[in-house]
Amino acid sequence: MSLLRRQPWLLLLPLLAQAAPLQASSAQAAQAALAAGDFARAASAYQLLIDAEGPSASRLYQLGSAHFALGQFGPAVLAFERAALLAPRAADIQANLQQARQSAAPSAVPETGLTLAAALRWLSLNEWSWLAAAGCAGLAVLSLAWGLRGFPSPRAARAARLTLALSLSSAVLASGALWQRRGEAHWGIVLDPDPVLRLSPFAEAAPAGPLHTGGRIILGPRVQGWTRVALPESPSAGWLPNTAFAPLIPPATTP
Amino acid sequence: MVAARSLAARRPLRRVFSLLLACAAALQAAEITTSLEPPAVPAGQGATLTIRVVGGNVTKLTAADPPPNLILNGPSQGREIRSINGVTTASLTLTYQLGSLTPGDYAIAPFTLVVDGAEVQTEPFQLKVLPSASQAPAGLASGAGTGAPPPAPPTAAQGDFGFLTVELASKSRQHIWVGEIAPVRIQAWIPSEARANFSSQLQTVGSSFTLHHLSDQPQQSVQESQGQAFRVLTWYGGLSATKDGTYPPDLSLKATVARRDPSPPKGNSPFDALFGRMIQQDVVLRSKTDPSANLEIRPLPEADRPPDFGGAVGKFSFAKALIPSDWRTGEPQSIAAEITGEGNFQLLQQPTLTPAADWKTYSGSTSFAPGDLASFSGTSSFRFNGVPSRAGAYDLHLAFSFFDPDQGRFQTAESAPQKVAISGPDVIPPPPVAAPDPTPAPPPKAQLPAPPRPQDSAVASLRPLVFRPAFHQIVANCAAAALLGLLLRGTRARWANPQRRARAAQDRALRQALDHAASLAQRGDAPGFFAAGRRALQARLATLWQRPGSALALADLAEKLPPDSPVIAFFRQADQAAFSPPMPFAPSPLPEAQALLEQALQSLNIPSGSAASPP
C-alpha cells in the first residue's frame, strides 16, 4: 500500500493490460476483413481503429486500400495521402497513391520527375519539424557551452565547429523546407465522386470550374456549411460544401 | 452598279468630239450611277430602276424600247442640292418602274442621256421575272383547273365560318415518302357572304408534318360546295413527314369571321330586315382530320440504298459538270457542278468524283438558285477541290444519289464522262489508320500495385510538430538559451581582457597611492607625502604612456612634458624632499605640495578633488 501511495500511476496498469488485447483484436479483425475481401467491413473497422487509437501509416494504408477496392477513390486518395504524410518514403504508399489518383482522375497528369517539391517531401513534416528543433537545440547548447566555459582545447574547438555546422545547416534547411510546405496545413482532398465547384456558397449557384474526386484543393474561409476553395496551379476558385472534401491534416482537437 | 460610258455619234469627227467631251465631263464633275432593285421579281410585281446624275446637267433622256411583255413606267424625277465644305453639288434622280405578268428573263437596252451636251449611255439591264406568288409552283397543277369535286366542310358547325382543305398537288399518287417535301395545295373556304381577317399563318397541328415554302399571297376564287358559295383562298407549299405511318395533315389558321346571322330575326327592326344581323367570331379554321383525309407516309426502302445517299428526295439531274482536263499529282484544282431539278435540295449532297480511287476531294461551297418562289425547283451549284495522287489518264465523271418519289426507288445521276490527264510523281498516301473498335471493351478494373501490409506500424499524430504550439515553445527556449550563452560569452570576454585588467590595476595603484598620500599629509609626513604623490603620478603616467610607472624619472618627464608642467615641479620637490630633509621648526611645505599635486593630477586628466588632501 505504501508503494501505491508513492506511485499512484501503478493503478493504471490493469487498464493498460486490458487495452492492449483490445487494440490487437480490433486491428486483427480489420486485417482479417481486408484479407477476406470484405472491403466495406475492413474500411469501417480501420476507420474505427484510427478514430479510437490514432492513425498509423499502416492503418491509413489499409484504409486506403479498402476504399480503393470499393471504388471510393476520393477517400482512398485521402487515406493514402495521410499515410504518405506519416511515411513519405514508403514505396508501397507512394505507388498506391499514384494509382488511386490515376483512377480518381484518369485525365490528371501524374507528378513525375525530381522536383523541389518531391525533394522536400522526402522527409515528413514531422521529421522536418524535429530536424529544425534539433538544429535549434544544438545551437542553443553550443551557445551556452561557449558562454559558460568556452572551448579552450583544440579538440573541443573542433567539436564545437562541427556541432555548429550541423546544427546551423539542420536549422536552416529544415526551416526552409517547413516554410515551403507551410501551405499543406490548408490542403484538402475532394471526396465527392461528382464534385461541383460553385461560384457562390449555395447549391443552385453556377459552376465555377473543373474539379475531380481525389483532387487537392486549398481550403479557405468557411461560411455556413460551405468552404471557399482554390485549386493549386490553377486560377479557379469557388465554393464546396463541407461534406464534399476533407482536410489533409485534421484540425487540432481541443480537449 | 456604276456605268458611265461615252458613245460615239454618227460622224467620225463628231464621235471623237463627243468622246472627249464626255470624258472631260466625267473627269470634271458628272457622275452617273444606275441601279435595278430587286434584280428578280415575281410576276405582277415591280422593280425600280434608278438613274442618278451628280454634278451634270441632263438635257435629254431617251429610254430604250422595252422588250415584249415588259412594262416600263416613268420616269419620275427628283432633284437634290448638297453643300459640303463649301462645295455645292446638284443631283438628278430618275426613277422607272419595271415589271411583267409573264415570267422570264428580260434584257433592257441601255438608256441614253445627254449630260452637259455629251451623250452618255447606261449599261444594259437584266430583270428576272419569276412566276407569280399566287400561282402554283413549277410542277404543281393549279387548283382551279383540276376538275376535282369541291370538298365538304369538316363539320357543320365549323363550316358556318369556313374550313381548310389539304391535298397533294400530284394526283398520280396519294402517298408521300419520309423526307420528301411533297407539293400540296391548301385552301381556305370562307362563306361568300362572310368577311374574314386572318390573324395567324397557316401552321401544322401536332408534330407529324412540317410545312415548307408556303406561298406568300393566296390565290382567290369563288367556288360552290354542296349548294353554298365559298370564297376560296389557295396557297401552295410543301408538306414533309418525319416518320412513316398514316396521318391526316392537320392544319390550322386563326381568323376573325363576320357573317350574316342565319337565324330568323327576333325583332321588327327595318334595318335587320334590310341588312340582316351580322355575327362576328374568332375561329380557328381546321382541316379535316377524319380517316378520309389521311395521308400515307412511306419509309424510304433500305434495300439498294446507295452509300452516298444523303436524304435528297426528288428528281434531279446534272445541268453542268466542269472537271479540269489537265492535273498534276498533289496539286488541288477546282471542280464545279450544277444540279437542277425538283425536290428537297437541302439534303442534296456534294457529288462524288468517280472513280474515287487515287483522288482526294474536300468539302466545298454550295449555293442554291430557286427556280420558283416556293423553292421546289431550282439549281444547286457545287464547287469543291480535288487532288489526284497517281499519274495517268482517266475517264472521270461526277455522280450523286437521290430517291425518286414517283418511281419509288433510288437513282444515281452521273455526269458525262470526261477524259483527264494527270502528270507528276505518284503521291503515296499515308497508311490508313485502323478504325477504332465501335464497341470497346470496358476498361479493366484498376488494381493497386502494392498489396496490403501484414504488420501495423507505430501510431503517430497526423498533425506535425510544426503545427503544434510545442514547436514554437521549443524554438523559443532554444533561442533564449542561445542568447544567454552569447551574453555569458560576452561577459567572460570582457572580464578576461588584459588591457582592461592592467588599466584596473593602475587605477587601483593610483587610488591606493593617493589614499596613502592623503593619510601621510594628515600626519604631517612631508617626505612620505611626496613619495606617495610621486607614486600616484607615476601610476597615472604609466597608464598614459604604457610604460612601467616605477621606472619613470624626472629626466623621462622632461623629455615628454613642458618644463613648466606641474608634474615636473612636483617631481622636483619630491626629489628635493627625499634628498634634503627640511630643517626642524621650518614651516611645513605640505599645503603647497598638496596644491601642486592637485594641479599635476589635473594636467594628467585626473578630476579635481581626487588628489589626496587633508580633511
Short mmCIF file of C-alpha atoms in Angstrom, two decimals, chain A residues 74-207:
data_model
loop_
_atom_site.label_atom_id
_atom_site.label_comp_id
_atom_site.label_asym_id
_atom_site.label_seq_id
_atom_site.Cartn_x
_atom_site.Cartn_y
_atom_site.Cartn_z
CA GLY A 74 -11.68 10.15 -53.13
CA PRO A 75 -11.46 8.57 -49.66
CA ALA A 76 -8.74 6.25 -50.96
CA VAL A 77 -6.62 9.19 -52.09
CA LEU A 78 -7.21 10.90 -48.75
CA ALA A 79 -6.09 7.84 -46.79
CA PHE A 80 -3.01 7.30 -48.92
CA GLU A 81 -2.13 10.99 -48.74
CA ARG A 82 -2.35 10.86 -44.96
CA ALA A 83 -0.30 7.68 -44.89
CA ALA A 84 2.32 9.41 -47.03
CA LEU A 85 2.24 12.27 -44.56
CA LEU A 86 3.43 9.87 -41.86
CA ALA A 87 5.71 7.71 -44.01
CA PRO A 88 6.78 9.70 -47.01
CA ARG A 89 9.49 7.31 -48.16
CA ALA A 90 7.32 4.19 -48.17
CA ALA A 91 7.33 2.92 -51.73
CA ASP A 92 4.10 0.96 -51.41
CA ILE A 93 2.22 4.00 -50.17
CA GLN A 94 3.53 6.15 -52.99
CA ALA A 95 2.68 3.54 -55.61
CA ASN A 96 -0.85 3.06 -54.34
CA LEU A 97 -1.33 6.79 -54.01
CA GLN A 98 -0.37 7.29 -57.63
CA GLN A 99 -2.73 4.52 -58.72
CA ALA A 100 -5.58 5.94 -56.65
CA ARG A 101 -5.04 9.39 -58.11
CA GLN A 102 -4.97 7.95 -61.62
CA SER A 103 -8.15 6.01 -61.04
CA ALA A 104 -9.88 9.01 -59.50
CA ALA A 105 -8.94 11.32 -62.37
CA PRO A 106 -7.61 9.47 -65.43
CA SER A 107 -7.02 12.75 -67.23
CA ALA A 108 -4.91 14.22 -64.43
CA VAL A 109 -1.20 14.48 -65.10
CA PRO A 110 0.76 12.40 -62.58
CA GLU A 111 3.59 14.03 -60.65
CA THR A 112 6.85 12.90 -62.17
CA GLY A 113 10.46 13.92 -62.10
CA LEU A 114 12.78 15.12 -59.37
CA THR A 115 11.27 18.42 -58.41
CA LEU A 116 11.93 20.62 -55.42
CA ALA A 117 8.55 19.66 -54.00
CA ALA A 118 9.39 15.98 -54.30
CA ALA A 119 12.75 16.54 -52.62
CA LEU A 120 11.10 18.42 -49.78
CA ARG A 121 8.69 15.54 -49.32
CA TRP A 122 11.50 13.08 -48.78
CA LEU A 123 11.00 13.86 -45.10
CA SER A 124 7.63 14.24 -43.49
CA LEU A 125 6.54 17.49 -41.97
CA ASN A 126 7.04 15.94 -38.56
CA GLU A 127 10.58 14.90 -39.42
CA TRP A 128 11.37 18.32 -40.79
CA SER A 129 9.94 19.81 -37.59
CA TRP A 130 12.12 17.63 -35.36
CA LEU A 131 15.14 18.38 -37.51
CA ALA A 132 14.53 22.10 -37.15
CA ALA A 133 14.02 21.70 -33.40
CA ALA A 134 17.20 19.63 -33.09
CA GLY A 135 19.15 22.26 -35.02
CA CYS A 136 17.85 24.97 -32.74
CA ALA A 137 18.65 22.91 -29.66
CA GLY A 138 22.19 22.23 -30.90
CA LEU A 139 22.77 25.92 -31.46
CA ALA A 140 21.42 26.68 -28.00
CA VAL A 141 23.65 24.11 -26.27
CA LEU A 142 26.66 25.29 -28.23
CA SER A 143 25.96 28.87 -27.31
CA LEU A 144 25.58 28.03 -23.64
CA ALA A 145 28.79 26.00 -23.60
CA TRP A 146 30.64 28.79 -25.33
CA GLY A 147 29.30 31.30 -22.90
CA LEU A 148 29.98 29.31 -19.77
CA ARG A 149 33.37 27.80 -20.39
CA GLY A 150 34.40 28.39 -23.97
CA PHE A 151 36.36 25.80 -25.86
CA PRO A 152 39.85 26.04 -24.51
CA SER A 153 41.31 22.92 -26.05
CA PRO A 154 41.72 22.48 -29.83
CA ARG A 155 39.76 19.23 -29.67
CA ALA A 156 36.84 20.96 -28.01
CA ALA A 157 37.00 23.74 -30.56
CA ARG A 158 36.90 21.26 -33.46
CA ALA A 159 33.93 19.50 -31.94
CA ALA A 160 32.23 22.84 -31.42
CA ARG A 161 32.77 23.86 -35.05
CA LEU A 162 31.34 20.54 -36.28
CA THR A 163 28.35 20.88 -33.99
CA LEU A 164 27.82 24.43 -35.13
CA ALA A 165 27.88 23.43 -38.80
CA LEU A 166 25.48 20.56 -38.28
CA SER A 167 23.08 22.48 -36.13
CA LEU A 168 23.07 25.54 -38.30
CA SER A 169 22.57 23.60 -41.55
CA SER A 170 19.83 21.50 -39.97
CA ALA A 171 18.01 24.51 -38.64
CA VAL A 172 18.29 26.47 -41.88
CA LEU A 173 17.40 23.54 -44.15
CA ALA A 174 14.51 22.37 -42.05
CA SER A 175 13.18 25.87 -41.60
CA GLY A 176 13.29 26.41 -45.35
CA ALA A 177 11.51 23.14 -46.00
CA LEU A 178 8.84 23.92 -43.43
CA TRP A 179 8.40 27.37 -44.91
CA GLN A 180 8.00 25.92 -48.37
CA ARG A 181 5.46 23.38 -47.14
CA ARG A 182 3.58 25.72 -44.85
CA GLY A 183 0.59 25.68 -47.20
CA GLU A 184 -0.05 21.99 -46.58
CA ALA A 185 -1.84 22.94 -43.40
CA HIS A 186 -4.66 24.19 -45.64
CA TRP A 187 -4.77 21.34 -48.10
CA GLY A 188 -7.88 19.28 -48.60
CA ILE A 189 -8.85 16.26 -50.66
CA VAL A 190 -12.10 16.11 -52.64
CA LEU A 191 -14.18 13.13 -51.54
CA ASP A 192 -17.36 13.65 -53.54
CA PRO A 193 -17.45 11.38 -56.59
CA ASP A 194 -19.13 14.12 -58.66
CA PRO A 195 -17.89 17.36 -57.18
CA VAL A 196 -19.11 20.69 -58.48
CA LEU A 197 -17.27 23.88 -57.64
CA ARG A 198 -19.81 26.65 -57.21
CA LEU A 199 -19.41 30.37 -57.76
CA SER A 200 -21.31 31.14 -54.58
CA PRO A 201 -21.92 29.20 -51.37
CA PHE A 202 -25.28 27.69 -52.24
CA ALA A 203 -26.34 24.61 -54.16
CA GLU A 204 -28.07 26.44 -57.02
CA ALA A 205 -25.07 28.62 -57.83
CA ALA A 206 -23.42 28.33 -61.21
CA PRO A 207 -20.43 26.00 -61.61
#
